[in-house]
Tab-separated table of C-alpha atoms in Angstrom:
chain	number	residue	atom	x	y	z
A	24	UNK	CA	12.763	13.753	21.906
A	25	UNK	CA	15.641	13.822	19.404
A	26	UNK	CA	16.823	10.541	17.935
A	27	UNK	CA	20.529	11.283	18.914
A	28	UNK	CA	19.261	11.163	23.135
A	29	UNK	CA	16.914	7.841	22.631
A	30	UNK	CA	19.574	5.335	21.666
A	31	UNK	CA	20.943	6.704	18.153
A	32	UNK	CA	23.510	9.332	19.421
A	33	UNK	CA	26.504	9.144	16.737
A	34	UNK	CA	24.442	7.011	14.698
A	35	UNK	CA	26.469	8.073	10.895
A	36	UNK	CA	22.885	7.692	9.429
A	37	UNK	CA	21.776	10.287	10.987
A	38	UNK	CA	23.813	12.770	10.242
A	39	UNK	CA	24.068	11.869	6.943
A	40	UNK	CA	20.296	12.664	6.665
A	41	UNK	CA	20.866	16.331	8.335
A	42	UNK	CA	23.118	16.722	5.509
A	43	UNK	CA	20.809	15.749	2.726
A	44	UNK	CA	18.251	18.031	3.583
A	45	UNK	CA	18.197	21.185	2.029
A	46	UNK	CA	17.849	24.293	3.465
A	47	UNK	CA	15.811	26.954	1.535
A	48	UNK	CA	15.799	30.532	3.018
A	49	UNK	CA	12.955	32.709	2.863
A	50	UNK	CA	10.568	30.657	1.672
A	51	UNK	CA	7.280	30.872	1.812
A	52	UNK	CA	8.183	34.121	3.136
A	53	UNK	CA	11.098	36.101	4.620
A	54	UNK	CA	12.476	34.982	7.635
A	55	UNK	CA	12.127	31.309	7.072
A	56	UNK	CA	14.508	28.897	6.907
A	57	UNK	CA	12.680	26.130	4.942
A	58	UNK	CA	13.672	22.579	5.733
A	59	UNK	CA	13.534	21.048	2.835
A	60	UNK	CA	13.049	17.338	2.454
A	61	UNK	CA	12.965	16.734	-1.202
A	62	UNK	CA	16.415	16.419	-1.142
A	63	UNK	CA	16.567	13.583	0.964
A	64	UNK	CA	14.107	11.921	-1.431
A	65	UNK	CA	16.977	11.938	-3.982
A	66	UNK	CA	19.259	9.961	-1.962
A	67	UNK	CA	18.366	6.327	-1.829
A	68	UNK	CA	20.416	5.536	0.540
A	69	UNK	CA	19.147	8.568	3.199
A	70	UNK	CA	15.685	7.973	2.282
A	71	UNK	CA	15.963	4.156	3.070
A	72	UNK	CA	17.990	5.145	6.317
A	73	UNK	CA	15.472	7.380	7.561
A	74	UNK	CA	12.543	4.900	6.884
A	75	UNK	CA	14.488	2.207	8.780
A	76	UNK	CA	15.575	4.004	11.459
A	77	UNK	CA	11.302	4.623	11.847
A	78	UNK	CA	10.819	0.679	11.240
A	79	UNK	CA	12.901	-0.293	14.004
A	80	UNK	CA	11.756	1.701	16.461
A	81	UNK	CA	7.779	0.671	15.459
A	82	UNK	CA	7.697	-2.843	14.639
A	83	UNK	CA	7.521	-4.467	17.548
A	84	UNK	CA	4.953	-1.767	19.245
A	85	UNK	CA	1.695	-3.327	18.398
A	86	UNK	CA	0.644	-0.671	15.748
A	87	UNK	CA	-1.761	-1.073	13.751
A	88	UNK	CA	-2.236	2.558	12.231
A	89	UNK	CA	0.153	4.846	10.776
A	90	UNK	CA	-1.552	7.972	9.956
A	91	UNK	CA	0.416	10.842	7.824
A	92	UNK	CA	-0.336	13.947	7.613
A	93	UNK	CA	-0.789	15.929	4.133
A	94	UNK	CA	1.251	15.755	1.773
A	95	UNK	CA	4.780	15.148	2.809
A	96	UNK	CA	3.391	12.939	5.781
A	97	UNK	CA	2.679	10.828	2.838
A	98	UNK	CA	5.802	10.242	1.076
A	99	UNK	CA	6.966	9.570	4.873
A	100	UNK	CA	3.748	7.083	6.590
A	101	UNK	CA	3.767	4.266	3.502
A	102	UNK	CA	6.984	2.746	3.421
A	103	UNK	CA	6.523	2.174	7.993
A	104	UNK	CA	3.018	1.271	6.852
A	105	UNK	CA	4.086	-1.604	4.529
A	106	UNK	CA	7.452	-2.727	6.315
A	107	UNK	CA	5.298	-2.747	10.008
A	108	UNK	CA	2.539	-4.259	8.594
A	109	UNK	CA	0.154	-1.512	9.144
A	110	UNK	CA	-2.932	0.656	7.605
A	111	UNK	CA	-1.807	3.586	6.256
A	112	UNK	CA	-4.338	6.136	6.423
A	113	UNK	CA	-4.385	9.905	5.009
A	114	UNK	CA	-5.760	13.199	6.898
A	115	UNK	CA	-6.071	15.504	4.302
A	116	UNK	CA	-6.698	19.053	3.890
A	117	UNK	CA	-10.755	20.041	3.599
A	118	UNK	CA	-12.499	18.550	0.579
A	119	UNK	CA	-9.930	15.767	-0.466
A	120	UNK	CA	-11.605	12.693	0.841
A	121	UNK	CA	-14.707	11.069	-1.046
A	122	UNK	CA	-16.578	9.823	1.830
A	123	UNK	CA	-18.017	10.817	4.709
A	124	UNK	CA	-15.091	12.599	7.490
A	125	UNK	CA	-14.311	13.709	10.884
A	126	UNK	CA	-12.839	17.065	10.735
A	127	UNK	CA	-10.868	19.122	13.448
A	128	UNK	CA	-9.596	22.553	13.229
A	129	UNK	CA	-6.230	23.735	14.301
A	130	UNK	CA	-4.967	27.803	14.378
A	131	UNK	CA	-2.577	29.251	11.677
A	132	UNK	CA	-0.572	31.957	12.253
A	133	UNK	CA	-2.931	33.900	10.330
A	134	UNK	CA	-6.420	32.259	10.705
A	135	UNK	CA	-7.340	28.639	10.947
A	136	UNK	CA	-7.297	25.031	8.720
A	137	UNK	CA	-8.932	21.785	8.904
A	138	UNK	CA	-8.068	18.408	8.998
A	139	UNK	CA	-9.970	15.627	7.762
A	140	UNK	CA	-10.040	11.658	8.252
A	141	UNK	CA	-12.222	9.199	6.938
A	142	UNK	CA	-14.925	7.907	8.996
A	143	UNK	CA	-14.194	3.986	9.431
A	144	UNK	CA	-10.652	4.165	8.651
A	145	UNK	CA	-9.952	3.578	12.336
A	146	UNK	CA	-10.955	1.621	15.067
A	147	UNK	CA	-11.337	1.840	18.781
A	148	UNK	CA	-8.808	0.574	20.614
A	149	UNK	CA	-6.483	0.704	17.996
A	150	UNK	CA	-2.972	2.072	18.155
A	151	UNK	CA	-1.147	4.081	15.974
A	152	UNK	CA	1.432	6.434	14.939
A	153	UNK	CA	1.128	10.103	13.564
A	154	UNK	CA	3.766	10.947	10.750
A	155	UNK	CA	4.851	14.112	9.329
A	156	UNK	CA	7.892	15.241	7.530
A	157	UNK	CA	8.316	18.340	10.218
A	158	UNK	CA	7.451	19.537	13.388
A	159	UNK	CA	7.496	23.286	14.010
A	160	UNK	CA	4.604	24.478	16.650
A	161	UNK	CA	3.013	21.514	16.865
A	162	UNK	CA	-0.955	22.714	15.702
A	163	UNK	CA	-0.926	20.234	12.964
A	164	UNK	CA	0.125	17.482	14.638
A	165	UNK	CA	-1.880	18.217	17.899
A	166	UNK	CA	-5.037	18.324	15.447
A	167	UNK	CA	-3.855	14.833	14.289
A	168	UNK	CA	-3.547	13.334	17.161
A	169	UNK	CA	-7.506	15.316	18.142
A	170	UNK	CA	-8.596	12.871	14.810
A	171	UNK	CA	-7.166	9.503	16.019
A	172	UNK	CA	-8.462	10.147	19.988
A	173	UNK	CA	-11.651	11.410	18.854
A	174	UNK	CA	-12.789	7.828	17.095
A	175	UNK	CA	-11.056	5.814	20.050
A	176	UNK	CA	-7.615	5.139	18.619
A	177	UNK	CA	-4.661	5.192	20.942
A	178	UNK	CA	-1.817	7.585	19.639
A	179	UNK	CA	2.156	5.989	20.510
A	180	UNK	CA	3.808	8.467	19.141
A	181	UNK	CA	4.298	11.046	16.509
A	182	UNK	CA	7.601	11.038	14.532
A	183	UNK	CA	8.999	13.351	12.627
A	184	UNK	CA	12.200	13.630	10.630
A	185	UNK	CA	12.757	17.362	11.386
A	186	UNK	CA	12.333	19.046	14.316
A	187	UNK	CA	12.205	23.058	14.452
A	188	UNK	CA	13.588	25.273	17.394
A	189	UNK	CA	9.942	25.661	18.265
A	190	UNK	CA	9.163	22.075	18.868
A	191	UNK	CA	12.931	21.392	20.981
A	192	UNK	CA	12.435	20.791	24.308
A	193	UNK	CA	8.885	19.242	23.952
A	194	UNK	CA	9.305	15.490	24.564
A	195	UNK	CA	5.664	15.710	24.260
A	196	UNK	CA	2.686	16.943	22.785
A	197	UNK	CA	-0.484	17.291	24.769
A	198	UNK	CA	0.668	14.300	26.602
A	199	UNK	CA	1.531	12.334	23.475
A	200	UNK	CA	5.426	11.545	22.781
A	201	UNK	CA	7.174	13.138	20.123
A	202	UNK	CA	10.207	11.218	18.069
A	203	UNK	CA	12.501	13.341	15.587
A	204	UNK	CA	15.490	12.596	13.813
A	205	UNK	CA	17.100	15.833	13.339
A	206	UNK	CA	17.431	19.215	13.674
A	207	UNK	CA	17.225	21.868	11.431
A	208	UNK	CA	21.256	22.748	10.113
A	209	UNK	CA	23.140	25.889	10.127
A	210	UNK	CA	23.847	26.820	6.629
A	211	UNK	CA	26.596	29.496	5.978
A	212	UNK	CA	25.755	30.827	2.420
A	213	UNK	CA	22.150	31.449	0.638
A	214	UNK	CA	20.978	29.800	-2.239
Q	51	UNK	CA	-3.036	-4.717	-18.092
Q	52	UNK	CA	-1.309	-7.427	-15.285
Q	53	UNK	CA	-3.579	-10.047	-15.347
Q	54	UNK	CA	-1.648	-12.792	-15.740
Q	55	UNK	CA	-2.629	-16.070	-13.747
Q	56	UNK	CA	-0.258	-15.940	-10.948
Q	57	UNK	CA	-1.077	-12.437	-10.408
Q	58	UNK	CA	-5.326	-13.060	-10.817
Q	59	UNK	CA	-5.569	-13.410	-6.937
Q	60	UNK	CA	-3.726	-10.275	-5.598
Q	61	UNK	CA	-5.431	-7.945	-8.321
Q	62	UNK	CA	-8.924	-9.212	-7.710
Q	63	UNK	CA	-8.242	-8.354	-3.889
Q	64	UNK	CA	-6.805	-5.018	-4.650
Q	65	UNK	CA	-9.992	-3.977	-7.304
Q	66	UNK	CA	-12.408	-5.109	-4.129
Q	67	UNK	CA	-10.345	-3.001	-1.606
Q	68	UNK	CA	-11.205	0.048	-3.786
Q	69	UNK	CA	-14.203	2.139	-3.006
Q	70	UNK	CA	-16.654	3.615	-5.298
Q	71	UNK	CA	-18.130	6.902	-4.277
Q	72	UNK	CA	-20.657	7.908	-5.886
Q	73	UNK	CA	-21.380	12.027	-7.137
Q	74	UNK	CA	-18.299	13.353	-5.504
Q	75	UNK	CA	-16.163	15.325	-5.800
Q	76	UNK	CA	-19.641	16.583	-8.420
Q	77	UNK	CA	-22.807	14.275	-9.554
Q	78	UNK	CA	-22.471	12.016	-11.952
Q	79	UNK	CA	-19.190	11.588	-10.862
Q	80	UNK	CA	-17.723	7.956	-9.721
Q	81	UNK	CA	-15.053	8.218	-7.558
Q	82	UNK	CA	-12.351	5.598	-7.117
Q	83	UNK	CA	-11.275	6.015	-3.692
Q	84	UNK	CA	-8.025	4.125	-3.046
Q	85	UNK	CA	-7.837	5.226	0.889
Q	86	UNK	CA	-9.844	1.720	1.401
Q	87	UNK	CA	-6.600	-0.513	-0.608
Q	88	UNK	CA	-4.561	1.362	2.066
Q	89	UNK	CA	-6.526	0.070	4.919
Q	90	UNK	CA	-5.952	-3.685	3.649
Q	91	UNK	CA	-2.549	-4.175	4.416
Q	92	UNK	CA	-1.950	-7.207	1.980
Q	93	UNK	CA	-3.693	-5.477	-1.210
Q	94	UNK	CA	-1.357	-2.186	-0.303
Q	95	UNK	CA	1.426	-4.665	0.026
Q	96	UNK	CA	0.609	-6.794	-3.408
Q	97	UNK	CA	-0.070	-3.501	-5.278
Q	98	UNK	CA	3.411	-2.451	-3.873
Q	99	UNK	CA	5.139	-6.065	-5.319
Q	100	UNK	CA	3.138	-5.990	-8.788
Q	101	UNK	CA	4.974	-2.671	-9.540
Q	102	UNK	CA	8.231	-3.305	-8.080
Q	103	UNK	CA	7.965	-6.689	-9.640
Q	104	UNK	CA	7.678	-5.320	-13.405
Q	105	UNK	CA	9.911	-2.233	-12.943
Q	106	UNK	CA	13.125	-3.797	-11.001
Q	107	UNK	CA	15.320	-4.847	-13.364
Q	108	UNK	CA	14.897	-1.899	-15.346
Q	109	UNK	CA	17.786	0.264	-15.004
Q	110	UNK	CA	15.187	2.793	-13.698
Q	111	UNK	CA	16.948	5.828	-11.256
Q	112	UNK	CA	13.881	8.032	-10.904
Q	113	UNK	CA	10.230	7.094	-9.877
Q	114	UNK	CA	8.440	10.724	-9.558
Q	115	UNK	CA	4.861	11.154	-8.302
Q	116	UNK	CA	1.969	13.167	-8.958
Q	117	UNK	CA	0.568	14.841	-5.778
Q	118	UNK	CA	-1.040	13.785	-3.929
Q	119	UNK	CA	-1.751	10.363	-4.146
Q	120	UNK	CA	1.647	9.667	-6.385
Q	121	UNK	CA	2.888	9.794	-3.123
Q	122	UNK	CA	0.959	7.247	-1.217
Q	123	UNK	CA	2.276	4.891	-4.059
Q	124	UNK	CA	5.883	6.237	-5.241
Q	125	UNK	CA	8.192	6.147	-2.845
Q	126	UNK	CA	7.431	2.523	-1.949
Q	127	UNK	CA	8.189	1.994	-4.987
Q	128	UNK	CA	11.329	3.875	-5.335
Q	129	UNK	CA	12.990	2.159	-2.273
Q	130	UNK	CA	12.400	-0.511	-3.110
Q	131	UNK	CA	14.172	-0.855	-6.710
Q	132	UNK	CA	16.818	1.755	-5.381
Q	133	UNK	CA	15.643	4.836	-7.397
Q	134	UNK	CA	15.228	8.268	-6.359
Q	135	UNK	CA	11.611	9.702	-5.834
Q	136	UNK	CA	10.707	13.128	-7.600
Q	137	UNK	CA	7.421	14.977	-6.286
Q	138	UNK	CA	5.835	16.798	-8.723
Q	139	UNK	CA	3.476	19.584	-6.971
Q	140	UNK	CA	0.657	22.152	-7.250
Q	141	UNK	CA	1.843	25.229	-7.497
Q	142	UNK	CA	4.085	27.150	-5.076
Q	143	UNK	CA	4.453	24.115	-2.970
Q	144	UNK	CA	8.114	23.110	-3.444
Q	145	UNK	CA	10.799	25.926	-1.834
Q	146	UNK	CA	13.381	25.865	-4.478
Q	147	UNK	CA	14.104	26.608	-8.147
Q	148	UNK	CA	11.269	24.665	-10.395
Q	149	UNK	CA	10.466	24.166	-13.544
Q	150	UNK	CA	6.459	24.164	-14.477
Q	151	UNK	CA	3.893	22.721	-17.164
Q	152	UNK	CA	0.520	24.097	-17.788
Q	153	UNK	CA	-1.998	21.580	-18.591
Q	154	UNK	CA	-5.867	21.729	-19.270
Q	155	UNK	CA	-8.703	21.111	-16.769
Q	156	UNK	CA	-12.131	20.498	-17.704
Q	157	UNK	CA	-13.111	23.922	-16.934
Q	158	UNK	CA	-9.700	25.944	-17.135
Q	159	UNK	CA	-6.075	25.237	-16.576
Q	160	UNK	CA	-3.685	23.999	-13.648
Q	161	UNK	CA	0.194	23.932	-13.458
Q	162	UNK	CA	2.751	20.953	-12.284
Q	163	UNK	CA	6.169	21.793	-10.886
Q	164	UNK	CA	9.366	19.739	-10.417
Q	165	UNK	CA	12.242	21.218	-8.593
Q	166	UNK	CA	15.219	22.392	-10.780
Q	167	UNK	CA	18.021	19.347	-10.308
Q	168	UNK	CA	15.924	16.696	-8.979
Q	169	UNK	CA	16.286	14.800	-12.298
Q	170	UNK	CA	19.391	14.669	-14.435
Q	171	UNK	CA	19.578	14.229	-18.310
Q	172	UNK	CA	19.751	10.727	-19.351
Q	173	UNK	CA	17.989	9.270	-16.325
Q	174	UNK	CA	15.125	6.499	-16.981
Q	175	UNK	CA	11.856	7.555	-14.952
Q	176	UNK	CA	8.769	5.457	-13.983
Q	177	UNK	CA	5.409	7.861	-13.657
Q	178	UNK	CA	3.192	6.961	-10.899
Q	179	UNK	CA	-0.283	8.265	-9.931
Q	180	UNK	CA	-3.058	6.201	-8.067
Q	181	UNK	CA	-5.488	6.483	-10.947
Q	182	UNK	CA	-5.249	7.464	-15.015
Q	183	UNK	CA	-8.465	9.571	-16.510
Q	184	UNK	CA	-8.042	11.834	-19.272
Q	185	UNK	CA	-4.378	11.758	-19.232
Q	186	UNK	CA	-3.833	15.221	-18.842
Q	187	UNK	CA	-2.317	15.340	-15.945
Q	188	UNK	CA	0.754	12.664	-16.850
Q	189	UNK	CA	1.242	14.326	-20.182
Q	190	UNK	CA	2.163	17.247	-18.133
Q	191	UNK	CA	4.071	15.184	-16.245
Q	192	UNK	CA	5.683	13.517	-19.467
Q	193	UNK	CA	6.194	16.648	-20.706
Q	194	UNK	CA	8.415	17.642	-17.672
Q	195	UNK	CA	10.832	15.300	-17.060
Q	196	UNK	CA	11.330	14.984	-20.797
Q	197	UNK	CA	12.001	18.612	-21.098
Q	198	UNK	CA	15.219	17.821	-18.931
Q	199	UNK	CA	16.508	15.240	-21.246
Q	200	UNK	CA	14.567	12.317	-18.891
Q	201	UNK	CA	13.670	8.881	-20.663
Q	202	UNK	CA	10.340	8.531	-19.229
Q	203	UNK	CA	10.001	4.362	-19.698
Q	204	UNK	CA	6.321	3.750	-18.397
Q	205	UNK	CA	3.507	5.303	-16.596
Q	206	UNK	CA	1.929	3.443	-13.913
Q	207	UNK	CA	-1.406	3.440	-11.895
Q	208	UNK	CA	-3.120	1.338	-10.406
Q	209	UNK	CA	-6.528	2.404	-11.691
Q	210	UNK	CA	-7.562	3.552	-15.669
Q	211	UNK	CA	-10.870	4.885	-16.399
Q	212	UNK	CA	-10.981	3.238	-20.040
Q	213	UNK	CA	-14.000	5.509	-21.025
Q	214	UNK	CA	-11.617	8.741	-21.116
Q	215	UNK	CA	-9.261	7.504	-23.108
Q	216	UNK	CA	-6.133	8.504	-21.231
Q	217	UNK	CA	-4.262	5.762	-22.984
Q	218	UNK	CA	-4.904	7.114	-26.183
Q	219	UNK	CA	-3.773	10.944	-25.114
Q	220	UNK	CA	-0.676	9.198	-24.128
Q	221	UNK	CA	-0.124	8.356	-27.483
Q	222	UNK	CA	3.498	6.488	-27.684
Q	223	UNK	CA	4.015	5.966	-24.321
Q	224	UNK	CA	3.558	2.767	-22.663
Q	225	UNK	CA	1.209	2.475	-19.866
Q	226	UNK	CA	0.629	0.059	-16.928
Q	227	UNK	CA	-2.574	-0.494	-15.103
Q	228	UNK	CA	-3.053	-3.043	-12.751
Q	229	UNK	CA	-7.473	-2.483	-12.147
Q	230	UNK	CA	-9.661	-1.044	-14.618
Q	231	UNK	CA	-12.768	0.797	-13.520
Q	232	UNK	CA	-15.062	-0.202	-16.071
């Protein structure tokens, strides 16, 4: 579900994080319209918004976890980590983590990946919260939330702070709820 | 180093919240795995305050992290003394314009990129990766931001392998280091 329908609907922060996104066409390949977040990261202001906005939906939830996904999931999880008082843990691409893992594959468009947690990191019983900076089809983030069930962990929610056309519509993902801040914006020229 | 007294307790919890692995990612190798600090919510939260404590009142505007695990630790710190956070990626990762510095490996070479307009001549920037080795890999990022007109004040980790002598390959500029893995 979209920030603007849960509560946040003419919220000016939001929209003033649509606008600091960038929008980078035909990248990786032709076709796309890359959402892309560094922007945001250069405006304090936006960046602190968009963490808050997070922080006061999750603080009073009981979680213990916030997992982000590699590697803008991590410039995202942190900061709701630290301000909710949480473990912040990493699921990484094959081959990053030291120690011994739990992996689970998800489908590409072209072939498959693999995403990896640490054994330990997580608890039964515990409950947490998936980040990543975008949701398109969802594979990632459905082999996330595979990882967390898999050792016992309860999954709230996954949050995003971009949601493609792909993902609109889905208020959940196999069952599990889905939070995004924005949409992806029309742009009228090209860089 | 930051070992004054007042600061003794939180960096003795933060070097036992780091896990050694040994032989990985090859033998011989000991690994300083940080994932363990970010399970222990106080130690990720005092490593947080050390940096933010030093680096506040510095008049810095950028903090810009090496992937990945610059940015586990960078943008915490970059919220929270108001500065802007820079990622500077593998190759081929970031969608717009870059700029790019080659830099040695042990066997061969790798490349850093920064996106074209992230940083602006005349800004002050703050480094940050999770752990300092050779140095290679933040003289490429010195290199960089410099090579934009940057004033790159201080590179931070929180972990130095003394034995490489990254300090040394950083020549002039300062470092900070809050754990060494001696």
């Amino acid at each position: 579900m979209f920030a603007a329908e849960n509560g946040l609907r003419g919220d000016p922060r939001l929209q003033a994080i649509s606008e600091a996104i960038r929008v980078v066409p035909h990248f990786p390949k032709p076709g796309i319209m890359f959402q892309d977040i560094t922007t945001l990261l250069l405006d304090p202001k936006a960046f602190k918004d968009t963490v808050d906005i997070f922080v006061d939906r999750y603080r009073d939830m009981g979680i213990s976890v916030v997992a982000g996904v590699e590697a803008r999931g991590f410039m995202f999880g942190p900061p709701i980590a630290l301000a909710i008082g949480a473990k912040f843990v990493p699921l990484r691409k094959p081959r990053k983590l030291p120690g011994e893992v739990i992996s689970e594959a998800y489908v590409l468009e072209y072939g498959t990946d693999c995403l990896e947690m640490h054994v330990g990191a997580v608890q039964p019983g515990e409950r947490s919260l998936i980040i990543d900076d975008l949701v398109a089809t969802g594979g990632t983030l459905s082999a996330a939330i595979r990882l967390l069930e898999r050792v016992g962990a309860e999954v709230v929610e996954c949050a995003c702070v971009v949601g493609l056309p792909e993902a609109k519509g889905q208020r959940r993902l196999n069952g599990t709820p889905l939070y995004i801040l924005v949409e992806p914006r029309e742009i009228e020229h090209c860089y | 180093m930051a070992s004054e007294d007042c600061q003794d307790a939180r960096i003795a919890r933060i070097a036992a919240a780091i896990r050694v692995i040994p032989n990985f990612p090859k033998p011989g190798i000991m690994f300083q795995d940080i994932t363990t600090l970010l399970l222990d919510t106080r130690a990720f939260r005092d490593t947080i305050d050390l940096f933010v404590e030093r680096y506040k009142d510095r008049d810095i505007s950028v903090v810009a992290g090496i992937e990945a695990r610059g940015f586990i630790f960078g943008p915490p710190v970059a919220l929270a003394i108001g500065a802007k956070f820079v990622p500077l990626r593998k190759p081929n990762k970031l969608p717009g314009e870059v700029i790019s510095e080659e830099y040695s490996l042990e066997y061969g070479k790798d490349k850093m990129e920064m996106h074209v307009g992230a940083v602006q001549a005349g800004e002050r920037a703050l480094v940050i990766d999770d752990l300092i080795a050779t140095g290679g890999t933040l003289c490429a990022a010195i290199s960089l931001l410099e090579r934009v007109g940057v004033h790159v004040v201080e590179c931070a980790c929180v972990i130095e392998l003394p034995e490489l002598k990254g300090r040394e390959r950083l020549e002039d500029k300062p470092l900070f280091v809050l754990v060494d893995a001696a």
